[in-house]
Tab-separated table of C-alpha atoms in Angstrom:
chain	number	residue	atom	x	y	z
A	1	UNK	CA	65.341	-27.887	22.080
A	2	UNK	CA	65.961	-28.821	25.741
A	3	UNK	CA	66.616	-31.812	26.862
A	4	UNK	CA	63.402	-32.595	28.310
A	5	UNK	CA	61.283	-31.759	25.528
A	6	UNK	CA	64.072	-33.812	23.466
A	7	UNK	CA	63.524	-36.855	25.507
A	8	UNK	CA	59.497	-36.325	25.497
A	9	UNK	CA	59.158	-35.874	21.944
A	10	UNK	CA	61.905	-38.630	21.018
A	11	UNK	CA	60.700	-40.870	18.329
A	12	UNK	CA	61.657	-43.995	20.117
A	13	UNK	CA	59.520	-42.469	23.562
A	14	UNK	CA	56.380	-41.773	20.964
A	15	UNK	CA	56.509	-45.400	19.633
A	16	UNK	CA	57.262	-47.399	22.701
A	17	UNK	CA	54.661	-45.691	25.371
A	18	UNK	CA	51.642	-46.815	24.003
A	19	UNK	CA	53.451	-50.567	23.910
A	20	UNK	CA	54.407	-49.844	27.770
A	21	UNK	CA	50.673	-49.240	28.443
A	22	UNK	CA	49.373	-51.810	26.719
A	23	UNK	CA	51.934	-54.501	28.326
A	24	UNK	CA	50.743	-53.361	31.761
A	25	UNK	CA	46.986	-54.075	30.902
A	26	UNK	CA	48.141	-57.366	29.478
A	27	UNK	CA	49.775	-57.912	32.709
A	28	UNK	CA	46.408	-57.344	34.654
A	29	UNK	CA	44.232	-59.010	32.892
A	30	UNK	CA	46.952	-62.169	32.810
A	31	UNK	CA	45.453	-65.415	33.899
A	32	UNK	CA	47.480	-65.347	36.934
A	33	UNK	CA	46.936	-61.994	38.080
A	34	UNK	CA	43.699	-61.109	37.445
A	35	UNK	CA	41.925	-63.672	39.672
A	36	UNK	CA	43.721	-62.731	42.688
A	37	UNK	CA	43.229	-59.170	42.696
A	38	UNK	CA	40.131	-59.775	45.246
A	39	UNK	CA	42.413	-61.024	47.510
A	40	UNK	CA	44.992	-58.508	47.093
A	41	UNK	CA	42.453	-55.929	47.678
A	42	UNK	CA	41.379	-58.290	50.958
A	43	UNK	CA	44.818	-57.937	52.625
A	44	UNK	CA	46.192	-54.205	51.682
A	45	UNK	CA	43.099	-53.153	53.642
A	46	UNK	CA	42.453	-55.602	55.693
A	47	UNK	CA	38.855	-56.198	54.717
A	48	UNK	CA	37.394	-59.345	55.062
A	49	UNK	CA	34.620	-60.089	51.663
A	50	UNK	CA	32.030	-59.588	53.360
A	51	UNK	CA	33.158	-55.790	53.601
A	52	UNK	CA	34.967	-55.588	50.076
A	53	UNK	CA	31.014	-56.620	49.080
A	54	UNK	CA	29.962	-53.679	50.351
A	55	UNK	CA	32.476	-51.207	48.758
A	56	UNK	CA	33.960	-49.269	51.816
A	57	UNK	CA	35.579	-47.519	48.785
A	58	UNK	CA	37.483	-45.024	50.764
A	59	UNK	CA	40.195	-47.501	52.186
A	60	UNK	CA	39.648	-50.060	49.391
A	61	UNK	CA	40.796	-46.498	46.983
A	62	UNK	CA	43.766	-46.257	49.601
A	63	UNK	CA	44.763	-49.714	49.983
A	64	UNK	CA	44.839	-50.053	46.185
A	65	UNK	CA	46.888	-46.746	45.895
A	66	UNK	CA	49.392	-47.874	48.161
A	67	UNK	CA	50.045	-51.303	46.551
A	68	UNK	CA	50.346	-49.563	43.555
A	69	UNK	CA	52.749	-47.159	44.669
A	70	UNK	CA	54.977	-49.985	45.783
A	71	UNK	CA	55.445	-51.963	42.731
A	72	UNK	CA	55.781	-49.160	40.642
A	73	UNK	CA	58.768	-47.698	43.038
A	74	UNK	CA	60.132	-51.293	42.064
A	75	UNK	CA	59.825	-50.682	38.673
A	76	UNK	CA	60.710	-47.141	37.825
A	77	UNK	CA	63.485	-47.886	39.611
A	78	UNK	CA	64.191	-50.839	37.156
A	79	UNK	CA	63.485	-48.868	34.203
A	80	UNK	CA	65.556	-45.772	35.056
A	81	UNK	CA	68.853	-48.910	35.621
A	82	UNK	CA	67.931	-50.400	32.221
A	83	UNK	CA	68.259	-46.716	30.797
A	84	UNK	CA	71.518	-46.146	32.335
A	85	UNK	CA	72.529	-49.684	31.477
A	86	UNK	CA	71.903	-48.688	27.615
A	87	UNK	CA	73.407	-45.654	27.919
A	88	UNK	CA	76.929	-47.095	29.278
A	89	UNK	CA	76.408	-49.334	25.700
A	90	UNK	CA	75.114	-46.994	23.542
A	91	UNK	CA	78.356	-47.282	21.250
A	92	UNK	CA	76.654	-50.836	20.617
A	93	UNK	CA	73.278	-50.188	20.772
A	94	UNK	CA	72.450	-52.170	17.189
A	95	UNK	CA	73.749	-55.021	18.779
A	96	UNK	CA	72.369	-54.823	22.396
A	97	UNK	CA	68.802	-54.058	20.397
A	98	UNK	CA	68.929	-57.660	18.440
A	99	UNK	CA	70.382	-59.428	21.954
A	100	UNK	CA	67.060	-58.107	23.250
A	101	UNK	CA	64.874	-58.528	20.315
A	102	UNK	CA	65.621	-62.411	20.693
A	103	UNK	CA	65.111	-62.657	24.104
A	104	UNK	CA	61.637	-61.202	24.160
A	105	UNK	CA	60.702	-63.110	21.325
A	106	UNK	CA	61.600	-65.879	23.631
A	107	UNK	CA	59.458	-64.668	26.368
A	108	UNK	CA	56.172	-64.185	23.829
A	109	UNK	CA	56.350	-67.870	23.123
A	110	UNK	CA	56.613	-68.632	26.614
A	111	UNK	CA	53.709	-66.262	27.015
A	112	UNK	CA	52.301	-68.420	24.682
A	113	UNK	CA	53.023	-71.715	26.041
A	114	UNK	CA	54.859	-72.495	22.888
A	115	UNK	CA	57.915	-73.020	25.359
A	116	UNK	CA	56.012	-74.983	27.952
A	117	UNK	CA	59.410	-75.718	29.642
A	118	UNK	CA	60.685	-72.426	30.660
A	119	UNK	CA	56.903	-71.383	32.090
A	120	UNK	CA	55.605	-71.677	35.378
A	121	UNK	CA	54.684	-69.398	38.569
A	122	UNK	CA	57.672	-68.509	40.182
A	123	UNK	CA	57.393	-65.771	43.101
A	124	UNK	CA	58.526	-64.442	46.053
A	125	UNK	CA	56.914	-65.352	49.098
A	126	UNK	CA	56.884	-62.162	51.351
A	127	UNK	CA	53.740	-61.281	53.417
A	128	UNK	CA	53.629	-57.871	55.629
A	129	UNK	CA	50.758	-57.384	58.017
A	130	UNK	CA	47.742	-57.179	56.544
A	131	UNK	CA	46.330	-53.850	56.137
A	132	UNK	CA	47.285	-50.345	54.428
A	133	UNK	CA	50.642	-49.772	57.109
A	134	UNK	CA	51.922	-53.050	54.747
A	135	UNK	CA	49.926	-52.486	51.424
A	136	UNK	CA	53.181	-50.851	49.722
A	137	UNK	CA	54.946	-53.563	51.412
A	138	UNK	CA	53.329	-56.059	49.791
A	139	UNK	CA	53.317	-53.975	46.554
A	140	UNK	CA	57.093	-53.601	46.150
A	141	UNK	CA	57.485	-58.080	46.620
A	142	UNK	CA	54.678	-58.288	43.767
A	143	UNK	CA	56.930	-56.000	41.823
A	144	UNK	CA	59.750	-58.215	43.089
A	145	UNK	CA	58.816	-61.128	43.055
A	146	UNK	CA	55.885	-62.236	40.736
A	147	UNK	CA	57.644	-63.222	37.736
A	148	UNK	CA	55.125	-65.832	36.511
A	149	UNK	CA	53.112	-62.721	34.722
A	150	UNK	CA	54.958	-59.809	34.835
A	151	UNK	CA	58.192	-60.720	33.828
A	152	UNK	CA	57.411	-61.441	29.948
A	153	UNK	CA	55.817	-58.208	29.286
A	154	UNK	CA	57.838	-55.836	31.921
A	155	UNK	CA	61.219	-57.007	30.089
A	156	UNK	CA	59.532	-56.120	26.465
A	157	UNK	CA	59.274	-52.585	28.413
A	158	UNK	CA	63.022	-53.082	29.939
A	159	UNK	CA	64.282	-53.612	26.468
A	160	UNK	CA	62.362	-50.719	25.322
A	161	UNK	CA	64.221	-49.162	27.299
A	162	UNK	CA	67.716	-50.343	27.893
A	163	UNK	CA	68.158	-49.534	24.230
A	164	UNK	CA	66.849	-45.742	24.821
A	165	UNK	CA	70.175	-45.446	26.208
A	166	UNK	CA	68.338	-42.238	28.233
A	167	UNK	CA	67.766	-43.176	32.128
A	168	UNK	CA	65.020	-40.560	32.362
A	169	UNK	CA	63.598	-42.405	29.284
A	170	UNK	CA	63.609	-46.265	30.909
A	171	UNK	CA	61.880	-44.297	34.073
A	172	UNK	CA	59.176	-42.867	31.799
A	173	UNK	CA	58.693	-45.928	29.780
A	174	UNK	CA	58.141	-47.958	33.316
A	175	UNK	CA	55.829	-45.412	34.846
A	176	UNK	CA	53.905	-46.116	31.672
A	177	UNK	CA	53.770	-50.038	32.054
A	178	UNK	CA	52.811	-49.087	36.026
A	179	UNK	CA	49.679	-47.130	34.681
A	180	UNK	CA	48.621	-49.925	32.094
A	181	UNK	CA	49.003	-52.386	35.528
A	182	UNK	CA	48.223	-50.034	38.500
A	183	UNK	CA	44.836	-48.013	37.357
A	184	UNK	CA	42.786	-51.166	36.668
A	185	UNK	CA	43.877	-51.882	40.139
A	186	UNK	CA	42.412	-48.387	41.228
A	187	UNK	CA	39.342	-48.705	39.274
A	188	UNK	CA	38.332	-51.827	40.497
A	189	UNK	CA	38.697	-50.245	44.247
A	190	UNK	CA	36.098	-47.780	42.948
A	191	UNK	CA	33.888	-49.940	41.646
A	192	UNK	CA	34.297	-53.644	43.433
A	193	UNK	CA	31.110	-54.658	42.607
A	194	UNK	CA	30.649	-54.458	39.244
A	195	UNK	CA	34.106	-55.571	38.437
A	196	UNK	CA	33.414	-58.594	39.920
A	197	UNK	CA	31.350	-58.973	36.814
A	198	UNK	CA	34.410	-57.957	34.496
A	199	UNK	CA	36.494	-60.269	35.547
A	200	UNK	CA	33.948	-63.314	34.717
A	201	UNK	CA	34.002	-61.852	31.194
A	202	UNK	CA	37.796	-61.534	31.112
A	203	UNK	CA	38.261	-65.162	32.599
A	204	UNK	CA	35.796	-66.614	29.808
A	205	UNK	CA	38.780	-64.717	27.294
A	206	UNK	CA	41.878	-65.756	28.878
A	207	UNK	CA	42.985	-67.802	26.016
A	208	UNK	CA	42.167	-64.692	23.757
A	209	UNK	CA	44.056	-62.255	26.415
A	210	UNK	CA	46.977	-64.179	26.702
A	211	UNK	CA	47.329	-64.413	22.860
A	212	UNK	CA	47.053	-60.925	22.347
A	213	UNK	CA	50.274	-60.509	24.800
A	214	UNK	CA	52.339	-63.492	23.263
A	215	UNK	CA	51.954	-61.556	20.152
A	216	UNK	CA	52.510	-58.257	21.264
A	217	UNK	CA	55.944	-59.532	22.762
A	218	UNK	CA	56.511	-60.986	19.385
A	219	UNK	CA	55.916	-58.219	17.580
A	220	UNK	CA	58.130	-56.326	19.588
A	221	UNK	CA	60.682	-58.712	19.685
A	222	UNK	CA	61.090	-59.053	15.714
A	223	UNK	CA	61.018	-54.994	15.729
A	224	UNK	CA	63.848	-55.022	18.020
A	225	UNK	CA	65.805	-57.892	16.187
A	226	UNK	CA	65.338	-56.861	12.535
A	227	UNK	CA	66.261	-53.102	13.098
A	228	UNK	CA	62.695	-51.743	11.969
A	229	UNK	CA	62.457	-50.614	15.554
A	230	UNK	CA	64.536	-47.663	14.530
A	231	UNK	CA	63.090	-47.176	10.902
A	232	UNK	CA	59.512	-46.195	12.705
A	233	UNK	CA	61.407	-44.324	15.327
A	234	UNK	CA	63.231	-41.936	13.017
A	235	UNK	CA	60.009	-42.037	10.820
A	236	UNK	CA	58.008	-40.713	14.043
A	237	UNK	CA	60.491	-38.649	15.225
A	238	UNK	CA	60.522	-37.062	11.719
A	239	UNK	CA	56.864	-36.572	12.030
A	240	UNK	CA	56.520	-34.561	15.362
A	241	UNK	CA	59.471	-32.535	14.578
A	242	UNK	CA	58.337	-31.789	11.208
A	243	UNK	CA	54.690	-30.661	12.452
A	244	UNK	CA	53.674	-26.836	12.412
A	245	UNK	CA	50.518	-25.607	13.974
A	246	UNK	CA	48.371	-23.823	11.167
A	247	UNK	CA	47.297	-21.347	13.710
């Protein structure tokens, strides 16, 4: 088996995609995100309201596409050092996996606001000219810089995959997390009007949306700490390895 298809049908890869994608939804439908993705949408295309109202979805599409593209350079980038970072401590990969089981378990109860004391909105304050020359500008400081909503559920996905201890791995598992976050981004650029609507029904669920992320970080967290992490990963890996077409 080559090396690609070993890293693509990898056990641990199989388990921890669908987490990536889900912890990049989480991330965009986040209390702190979610509401200012109007205004994000505003100033990568330089649109006032009044003409994000009346969908000019060509350069609200490309606006959107370029912040996108800038946070997720940010975070592949991230993913693919985490991954090279696990593989340099591979030889105690049991060990770095409970280190980072505990410390996302910390960050789902301050998802939570069961550790009110290490919360709060911390970012960094960069603004390039308004319009799509500085939309991947601005893209690459949210991936930067917004740690308030991000951070939690993007270092559940780091962990993921620092303990891969594959590179190409952590950049797969963070292209992942940038689909869960980026293609609501892109959807609502096709649609601005009626996801206006959305969001009203998402903000009436925050409480219910940020619950489902505390626990998913959890969940993740006690996976990672306990060792069951790689029990289902050899148990999937087993699976896919194991399967024969009929035909």
């Amino acid at each position: 088996m080559s090396s690609v298809d070993q890293t693509v049908l990898d056990g641990s890869l199989l388990l921890a995609v669908p987490i990536a994608l889900a912890a990049g939804l989480v991330s965009f439908l986040s209390p702190c995100v979610l509401p200012l993705v109007p205004g994000y949408l505003g100033y990568v295309t330089g649109l006032s309201g009044v003409d994000l109202e009346q969908q000019r979805r060509g350069r609200l599409l490309a606006g959107a596409a370029l912040f996108v593209a800038g946070f997720t350079a940010v975070y592949v980038a991230l993913g693919f050092a985490a991954g090279a970072l696990g593989f340099a401590l591979q030889e105690h990969s049991s060990a770095l996996a409970r280190v980072l089981g505990v410390v996302t378990i910390v960050l789902g109860l301050v998802y939570l606001g069961v550790l009110p004391g290490l919360a709060g909105e911390r970012r960094l304050d960069v603004r390039p000219a308004a319009g799509l020359a500085g939309a991947p500008l601005l893209g690459a400081a949210f991936g930067f810089g917004w740690t308030a909503c991000t951070g939690p559920t993007l270092a559940a996905v780091e962990a993921l995959a620092g303990i891969g201890g594959n590179p190409t791995r952590g950049a797969l598992l963070a292209t992942a997390y940038c689909l869960g976050l980026g293609v609501p981004f892109l959807l609502v650029a096709v649609a601005y009007r009626r996801a206006l609507g959305a969001f009203a029904a998402v903000r009436r669920h925050r409480v219910l949306v940020t619950r489902v992320g505390g626990g998913l970080l959890v969940t993740v967290g006690v996976l990672l700490a306990t060792g069951a992490w790689f029990s289902l990963m050899t148990h999937l890996q087993g699976l896919v390895t194991g399967f024969e077409p009929v035909i």
